[in-house]
XYZ file of C-alpha atoms in Angstrom:
538
model
C 168.169 -25.808 301.462
C 168.606 -22.194 300.390
C 167.075 -23.098 297.018
C 164.027 -24.681 298.697
C 163.531 -21.550 300.814
C 163.571 -19.462 297.620
C 160.983 -21.741 295.965
C 158.653 -21.541 298.982
C 159.002 -17.751 299.113
C 158.295 -17.512 295.391
C 155.164 -19.648 295.763
C 153.972 -17.539 298.653
C 154.448 -14.401 296.554
C 152.345 -15.875 293.740
C 149.561 -16.754 296.172
C 149.582 -13.219 297.603
C 149.455 -11.697 294.071
C 146.555 -13.940 293.088
C 144.663 -12.982 296.243
C 145.255 -9.294 295.577
C 144.194 -9.659 291.920
C 141.056 -11.556 292.904
C 140.183 -8.918 295.477
C 140.803 -6.109 292.977
C 138.701 -7.875 290.354
C 135.913 -8.394 292.864
C 136.025 -4.728 293.767
C 136.035 -3.792 290.072
C 132.957 -5.918 289.539
C 131.255 -4.393 292.548
C 132.084 -0.769 291.714
C 129.396 -0.252 289.082
C 126.786 2.237 290.315
C 123.073 1.513 289.908
C 121.455 2.297 286.538
C 119.916 5.560 287.698
C 123.401 6.960 288.258
C 124.350 6.700 284.545
C 123.164 10.229 283.714
C 126.087 12.557 283.234
C 128.805 9.911 283.303
C 131.320 10.465 280.458
C 131.072 8.213 277.419
C 134.442 6.468 277.295
C 133.964 4.346 274.204
C 131.428 3.680 271.442
C 131.431 0.392 269.543
C 129.261 -0.215 266.505
C 128.022 -3.677 265.554
C 126.601 -3.142 262.075
C 124.796 -6.427 261.570
C 123.689 -7.890 258.266
C 120.098 -8.644 257.289
C 119.936 -12.079 258.897
C 121.668 -13.606 261.899
C 122.879 -16.914 260.460
C 123.484 -18.266 263.968
C 119.715 -18.363 264.449
C 118.200 -21.611 263.210
C 115.214 -19.918 261.585
C 117.511 -17.460 259.735
C 119.991 -19.956 258.334
C 118.364 -21.136 255.119
C 119.948 -20.703 251.686
C 117.788 -17.652 250.995
C 119.149 -15.940 254.116
C 122.755 -16.798 253.272
C 122.428 -15.494 249.717
C 120.694 -12.324 250.893
C 123.597 -11.578 253.253
C 126.179 -12.302 250.551
C 124.519 -10.094 247.935
C 123.727 -7.262 250.323
C 126.180 -4.457 251.118
C 126.000 -3.872 254.867
C 125.554 -0.324 256.140
C 129.018 1.056 256.842
C 130.057 1.720 260.409
C 130.905 5.346 259.649
C 127.435 5.814 258.091
C 125.914 4.811 261.426
C 128.515 6.725 263.447
C 127.780 9.972 261.590
C 124.142 9.780 262.691
C 124.751 9.286 266.399
C 123.511 12.167 268.518
C 126.344 11.727 271.012
C 130.128 11.347 270.895
C 132.959 10.123 273.137
C 133.510 12.294 276.209
C 129.898 13.549 276.107
C 127.884 12.998 279.261
C 125.526 10.015 279.154
C 121.997 11.183 278.330
C 119.165 8.633 278.151
C 117.041 11.072 276.158
C 119.678 11.174 273.394
C 120.121 7.407 273.505
C 116.391 6.927 272.886
C 116.316 9.594 270.162
C 119.287 8.011 268.406
C 117.588 4.614 268.379
C 114.471 6.184 266.848
C 116.548 8.121 264.323
C 118.346 4.972 263.167
C 115.106 2.971 262.977
C 113.555 5.748 260.877
C 116.135 5.101 258.144
C 114.483 2.643 255.813
C 117.710 0.699 255.334
C 117.870 -0.088 259.075
C 115.612 -2.896 260.315
C 116.242 -2.334 264.012
C 118.647 -0.495 266.310
C 119.482 -0.920 269.979
C 121.998 0.879 272.198
C 123.221 -0.678 275.445
C 125.456 0.761 278.160
C 128.196 -0.829 280.251
C 129.471 1.050 283.279
C 133.249 1.060 283.850
C 133.824 1.195 287.611
C 131.771 4.350 288.053
C 134.220 6.335 285.944
C 132.321 6.293 282.676
C 130.160 4.364 280.217
C 130.891 2.171 277.226
C 128.106 2.202 274.617
C 127.367 -0.580 272.134
C 125.298 0.389 269.073
C 123.795 -2.720 267.450
C 121.922 -2.488 264.133
C 120.469 -4.934 261.654
C 119.912 -4.094 258.010
C 117.043 -4.299 255.568
C 117.295 -5.577 252.008
C 117.556 -2.354 250.024
C 117.797 -3.214 246.302
C 114.221 -3.442 245.079
C 113.398 -4.007 241.419
C 109.636 -4.296 241.058
C 106.885 -4.537 238.479
C 103.543 -3.447 239.928
C 100.051 -3.759 238.561
C 97.452 -2.390 240.961
C 93.754 -1.808 240.627
C 91.395 0.272 242.728
C 88.109 1.982 242.068
C 87.934 0.594 238.530
C 91.293 2.104 237.507
C 94.464 0.168 236.710
C 97.960 1.463 237.425
C 101.254 -0.028 236.294
C 104.767 0.754 237.465
C 108.322 -0.477 236.915
C 110.749 0.609 239.582
C 114.372 0.063 240.592
C 115.203 1.420 244.023
C 118.412 1.213 246.049
C 117.910 2.700 249.509
C 121.466 2.247 250.773
C 123.876 2.718 247.891
C 127.264 1.147 248.774
C 126.231 1.150 252.438
C 126.313 4.964 252.557
C 122.617 5.559 253.321
C 121.959 7.151 249.922
C 118.736 6.405 248.055
C 118.391 6.258 244.263
C 115.144 5.434 242.488
C 114.294 5.040 238.791
C 110.578 4.800 238.109
C 108.318 4.327 235.104
C 104.663 4.673 236.021
C 101.318 4.851 234.261
C 97.917 5.626 235.778
C 94.643 7.304 234.861
C 96.187 10.780 234.998
C 99.620 10.496 233.351
C 102.599 8.444 232.237
C 105.789 9.303 234.103
C 109.515 8.546 233.954
C 111.232 9.725 237.133
C 114.625 9.779 238.852
C 114.941 10.438 242.590
C 118.111 10.981 244.642
C 117.852 11.346 248.416
C 120.516 11.541 251.109
C 119.462 12.285 254.712
C 123.072 12.375 255.854
C 124.537 14.548 253.118
C 128.204 15.382 253.670
C 128.069 13.356 256.884
C 126.443 16.114 258.957
C 122.780 15.004 259.039
C 121.883 17.492 256.346
C 119.368 16.379 253.754
C 119.588 16.548 249.971
C 116.730 15.547 247.704
C 116.658 15.747 243.916
C 113.730 14.612 241.761
C 113.452 14.780 237.979
C 110.387 13.535 236.100
C 109.470 13.581 232.427
C 105.706 13.139 232.215
C 103.255 12.718 229.382
C 101.601 16.004 230.429
C 104.668 17.998 231.479
C 107.598 17.704 233.877
C 108.698 17.935 237.508
C 112.084 19.285 238.625
C 112.710 19.656 242.338
C 115.705 20.130 244.633
C 115.672 20.532 248.422
C 118.559 20.994 250.846
C 117.943 21.215 254.568
C 119.396 20.833 258.021
C 116.357 19.893 260.138
C 115.891 20.077 263.870
C 117.615 16.718 264.261
C 116.777 16.139 267.904
C 114.435 17.647 270.455
C 117.318 19.664 271.884
C 118.506 21.036 268.508
C 119.163 24.771 268.539
C 118.880 25.664 264.849
C 117.669 24.471 261.434
C 117.549 25.763 257.875
C 116.109 24.798 254.493
C 116.358 25.832 250.850
C 114.407 24.470 247.904
C 113.185 25.138 244.381
C 110.773 23.337 242.072
C 109.254 23.586 238.596
C 106.115 21.625 237.731
C 104.067 21.415 234.543
C 101.052 19.107 234.501
C 97.491 18.697 233.316
C 94.909 18.556 236.097
C 91.889 16.420 235.196
C 88.418 17.701 236.139
C 85.973 14.965 237.196
C 82.227 14.709 237.358
C 80.555 11.565 238.777
C 83.871 9.751 238.474
C 84.315 10.595 234.770
C 86.926 12.989 233.396
C 85.197 15.902 231.678
C 88.063 18.354 231.078
C 91.706 19.183 231.790
C 93.449 22.333 232.998
C 97.142 22.834 232.300
C 99.096 24.149 235.287
C 102.595 25.618 235.451
C 104.007 26.144 238.944
C 107.499 27.464 239.711
C 108.354 27.828 243.413
C 111.200 28.830 245.717
C 111.419 28.630 249.508
C 114.037 29.283 252.170
C 113.934 29.446 255.952
C 115.994 29.580 259.127
C 114.830 28.260 262.485
C 116.046 28.514 266.061
C 115.110 27.065 269.447
C 116.138 26.927 273.099
C 115.934 23.154 272.811
C 114.313 20.801 275.274
C 113.143 22.712 278.369
C 111.090 21.026 281.113
C 109.971 18.268 278.756
C 108.733 20.521 275.938
C 110.225 22.256 272.893
C 109.449 25.640 271.314
C 110.818 26.396 267.846
C 110.721 29.524 265.705
C 111.301 29.933 261.996
C 111.590 32.874 259.576
C 111.378 32.277 255.869
C 110.369 33.364 252.403
C 108.095 31.636 249.916
C 107.534 32.573 246.269
C 105.756 30.869 243.402
C 104.363 31.667 239.986
C 101.144 29.913 238.884
C 99.916 29.876 235.291
C 96.840 28.102 233.870
C 95.664 27.204 230.375
C 92.865 25.200 228.743
C 93.622 21.783 227.280
C 90.490 20.341 225.698
C 87.465 22.385 226.782
C 87.303 26.007 225.552
C 84.343 26.734 227.833
C 85.906 25.734 231.143
C 86.502 28.575 233.597
C 90.207 28.957 234.343
C 91.696 30.049 237.668
C 93.414 33.420 237.698
C 97.182 33.457 237.103
C 98.929 34.302 240.368
C 102.347 35.501 241.503
C 103.025 34.967 245.204
C 106.004 36.219 247.149
C 105.894 36.731 250.893
C 107.821 36.414 254.159
C 106.492 34.150 256.888
C 106.943 33.454 260.585
C 106.375 30.020 262.067
C 106.015 28.759 265.621
C 106.103 25.113 266.678
C 105.523 23.607 270.110
C 106.211 19.957 270.948
C 105.544 17.947 274.050
C 105.905 14.404 272.822
C 106.720 10.967 274.099
C 107.162 7.668 272.316
C 106.115 4.085 272.861
C 107.183 1.044 270.890
C 104.859 -1.540 269.422
C 104.859 -4.319 266.851
C 101.779 -4.784 264.604
C 100.609 -1.192 264.634
C 100.642 0.449 261.205
C 102.507 -2.430 259.556
C 103.415 -5.962 260.717
C 106.419 -7.629 262.289
C 108.459 -4.423 262.648
C 109.274 -2.374 265.741
C 107.437 0.937 265.344
C 107.963 4.130 267.334
C 104.534 5.653 268.065
C 104.537 9.382 268.744
C 102.211 10.434 271.542
C 101.731 13.702 273.391
C 100.950 16.925 271.534
C 102.369 19.069 268.765
C 101.331 22.414 267.297
C 102.616 24.317 264.275
C 101.370 27.758 263.205
C 102.596 29.802 260.232
C 101.625 33.360 259.238
C 102.687 35.163 256.058
C 101.763 38.386 254.307
C 101.444 38.888 250.529
C 102.020 42.397 249.243
C 102.559 44.040 245.872
C 105.787 45.453 247.300
C 107.073 41.856 247.241
C 105.990 41.470 243.587
C 102.828 39.593 244.508
C 99.785 40.020 242.314
C 97.581 39.642 245.401
C 97.557 41.216 248.838
C 96.462 39.424 251.995
C 97.459 36.978 254.672
C 98.454 33.329 254.498
C 97.740 31.248 257.610
C 98.496 27.588 258.305
C 97.786 25.605 261.478
C 98.546 21.944 262.226
C 97.916 20.183 265.502
C 98.225 16.585 266.650
C 97.434 14.835 269.911
C 97.828 11.195 270.873
C 97.520 9.228 274.084
C 96.308 5.992 275.600
C 92.683 6.324 276.647
C 92.905 3.031 278.507
C 95.450 0.244 278.851
C 94.568 -1.216 275.453
C 93.079 1.772 273.596
C 95.080 4.472 271.827
C 93.546 7.635 270.370
C 95.148 9.950 267.795
C 93.582 13.241 266.688
C 94.802 15.619 263.960
C 93.646 19.076 262.909
C 94.804 21.060 259.897
C 93.685 24.553 258.838
C 94.819 26.867 256.054
C 93.426 30.172 254.851
C 94.542 32.665 252.232
C 92.934 36.075 251.831
C 93.073 37.969 248.548
C 92.272 41.545 247.625
C 90.606 41.038 244.229
C 89.538 37.368 244.191
C 87.705 35.114 246.637
C 89.486 33.871 249.717
C 90.534 30.229 249.739
C 91.086 27.742 252.535
C 90.869 24.184 253.794
C 90.051 22.494 257.077
C 90.781 18.889 257.973
C 89.887 16.978 261.131
C 90.615 13.303 261.473
C 90.885 10.819 264.283
C 91.856 7.190 264.798
C 91.022 4.910 267.687
C 93.147 1.775 268.047
C 91.917 -0.973 270.341
C 94.568 -3.661 270.829
C 93.279 -7.143 271.620
C 96.562 -8.836 272.373
C 99.415 -8.965 269.899
C 97.573 -10.698 267.078
C 94.468 -8.627 266.467
C 93.050 -5.157 266.903
C 90.156 -2.889 266.005
C 90.677 0.441 264.245
C 88.008 3.142 263.988
C 88.682 6.172 261.767
C 86.848 9.377 260.898
C 87.712 12.203 258.543
C 85.983 15.547 257.983
C 87.299 17.909 255.329
C 86.055 21.233 253.967
C 87.376 23.481 251.200
C 86.629 27.162 250.621
C 86.350 28.126 246.926
C 88.395 25.200 245.575
C 89.323 25.058 241.903
C 87.581 22.399 239.814
C 90.631 20.108 240.048
C 91.089 20.726 243.798
C 87.712 19.490 244.971
C 87.570 16.869 247.726
C 87.029 13.348 246.430
C 85.812 10.030 247.845
C 85.962 6.623 246.234
C 88.815 4.163 245.713
C 92.081 5.435 247.183
C 90.420 8.371 248.934
C 88.166 6.167 251.068
C 85.126 3.958 250.294
C 86.888 1.151 248.421
C 83.552 -0.216 247.194
C 83.230 2.679 244.715
C 85.214 3.826 241.676
C 87.954 6.418 242.020
C 86.518 9.952 242.464
C 82.955 8.648 242.500
C 81.933 11.800 244.357
C 83.584 15.180 244.752
C 82.629 18.443 246.378
C 83.496 21.195 248.841
C 82.802 18.994 251.853
C 83.537 15.354 252.643
C 83.003 13.051 255.604
C 84.044 9.404 255.940
C 83.858 6.801 258.694
C 85.429 3.359 258.808
C 85.656 0.427 261.195
C 88.149 -2.381 260.693
C 89.087 -5.576 262.456
C 92.714 -6.547 261.847
C 94.140 -9.997 262.349
C 97.895 -10.602 262.360
C 98.866 -14.186 261.592
C 101.679 -15.883 263.499
C 103.065 -17.248 260.240
C 106.470 -15.711 259.474
C 107.452 -17.232 256.146
C 111.261 -17.628 255.941
C 111.565 -14.746 258.440
C 110.697 -12.556 255.420
C 106.934 -12.213 255.036
C 104.156 -11.481 257.498
C 100.505 -11.967 256.674
C 97.337 -10.371 257.931
C 93.622 -10.209 257.335
C 91.069 -7.419 257.584
C 87.287 -7.045 257.625
C 86.013 -3.500 257.180
C 82.935 -1.317 256.817
C 82.969 2.245 255.450
C 80.509 5.093 255.001
C 80.758 8.672 253.777
C 79.986 11.283 251.175
C 81.344 14.328 249.326
C 79.022 17.237 248.566
C 78.883 20.977 247.857
C 78.085 23.593 250.469
C 74.335 24.081 250.622
C 73.532 20.668 249.098
C 72.358 17.565 250.888
C 74.946 14.762 250.933
C 74.253 11.463 249.180
C 75.604 8.884 251.604
C 77.592 5.910 250.403
C 78.537 2.757 252.306
C 80.373 -0.492 251.653
C 81.711 -3.589 253.376
C 84.662 -5.706 252.431
C 87.464 -8.016 253.358
C 91.032 -8.486 252.274
C 94.488 -9.924 252.774
C 97.612 -8.041 253.843
C 101.212 -8.956 253.059
C 104.384 -7.158 254.093
C 108.043 -7.952 253.454
C 109.509 -7.149 256.863
C 113.143 -7.193 255.734
C 112.720 -4.799 252.814
C 113.509 -1.098 252.992
C 110.124 0.035 251.660
C 108.094 -2.138 254.120
C 104.946 -1.431 252.121
C 101.819 -3.406 252.880
C 100.185 -5.114 249.907
C 96.388 -4.810 250.049
C 94.188 -7.281 248.179
C 90.600 -6.276 248.967
C 87.137 -6.989 247.670
C 84.557 -4.364 248.646
C 80.796 -4.494 248.024
C 78.778 -1.242 247.767
C 75.610 -1.041 249.859
C 74.121 2.135 248.329
C 73.926 3.755 244.869
C 74.418 0.247 243.499
C 72.606 0.855 240.219
C 75.407 3.107 238.933
C 78.410 0.839 239.515
C 79.620 -2.781 239.504
C 78.482 -5.250 242.131
C 81.951 -5.207 243.710
C 85.284 -3.441 243.414
C 88.672 -5.163 243.455
C 91.350 -3.157 245.258
C 94.993 -4.196 244.810
C 97.651 -1.751 245.916
C 100.815 -1.359 248.005
C 100.283 1.121 250.829
C 102.342 2.421 253.727
C 99.895 1.144 256.361
C 97.821 -1.923 257.168
């Protein structure tokens, strides 16, 4: 009897414990505050799910090609991702930093997509889960492209995520109408694990060389308080001089440059950012004739001057697929930005010229209506000189994007550019790559240029092997390049073409295959131009 009493008491104790546990668990589940209360809560834990290229659990990503891609690919290391997070354990939760970190990770070409989710722990703190998927980053390629009557060839081996460390190495052999080049590029945007950048480029060209090194710590986030940069370069090349699309002479240029700067800011204040930068720029320019003893050479110049720069940002971002490329989540920067730089050249700084150097860049973007996005850019530069003519450039361009659902859109673009006293090899060009695909490369050049284009883009639903997206475009273009005081000779063309992008590749370049037909000045050129080239946009 005593034993039975003990058993019943024991059972009753178990029931009471279960009831208490259930009640506690229910309270634990109910103690999460609403989402708006996340701000400021301490980050208790950060987990990183560094996914591979393909999710083999998805039926459409489980073919042999997906399995082999995952096996051959080295996944981005967890510490590579961790070193680029803009927050750390015990920091207060900040949605602004969460969004900026997602954009920062997506901006790395070895990351296909990044998402950060939060789980509240009983109102005491937040657990964050950082989920990324990779791109295929080893890209050997042989490219033959043609535009404006000129053929270019290139052989390239590029690894954008060496050993999963986020380091890029590129070996390139390229040949075009201007030069043959053998180049090596090393780039690390997370050098020494502190979001510093290191870039090294070495090129041995048929007409000279290029050596360049840059080290910087940029303003990593909107709330960054300081930045710095240091760089040096040495370039020797031959600049071709064109007339009516034909090369008529060459000018040899030697350019050695050095720059350094330090910037500071109060960070993000009331939704906007003001940044300031002090720096020094110096370069030595030398010119020589190559094949035309009668060509007028620019004057040799030594520049060395301090500068002050101001930047103001009031930006916001929206996400969209099928914007500049296809099938990839893109972060579109809207709002406004302004950058102004002023420097002063003086013989006391070992400059051969005296005068000011002014640069101004401005950008504005916003939705004009629910389905229409406008982007406007302005760029100005001016350099005064004591003994030679002043030089300068002005650029205004705008794009209007009208989205008609997910699968097609209209894009209208305009570009107006003017140059003050440009050198013969610095004149503004139109034709081929520089607009008006129905005409040969550099068909016109001058001190002024204006181009207009209208394009209908169609994005196909076909997603071949979850690797390739296809599109289609119909376009019309018009424009001209001319000298100040002359009347422009207007050119126009219409065309159509296919677009192809490898959505799981680090470069994400869009292959253009276009046929364009000129509508004016047709007696001087072929009946059509074939344009085949990989570009960064649709």
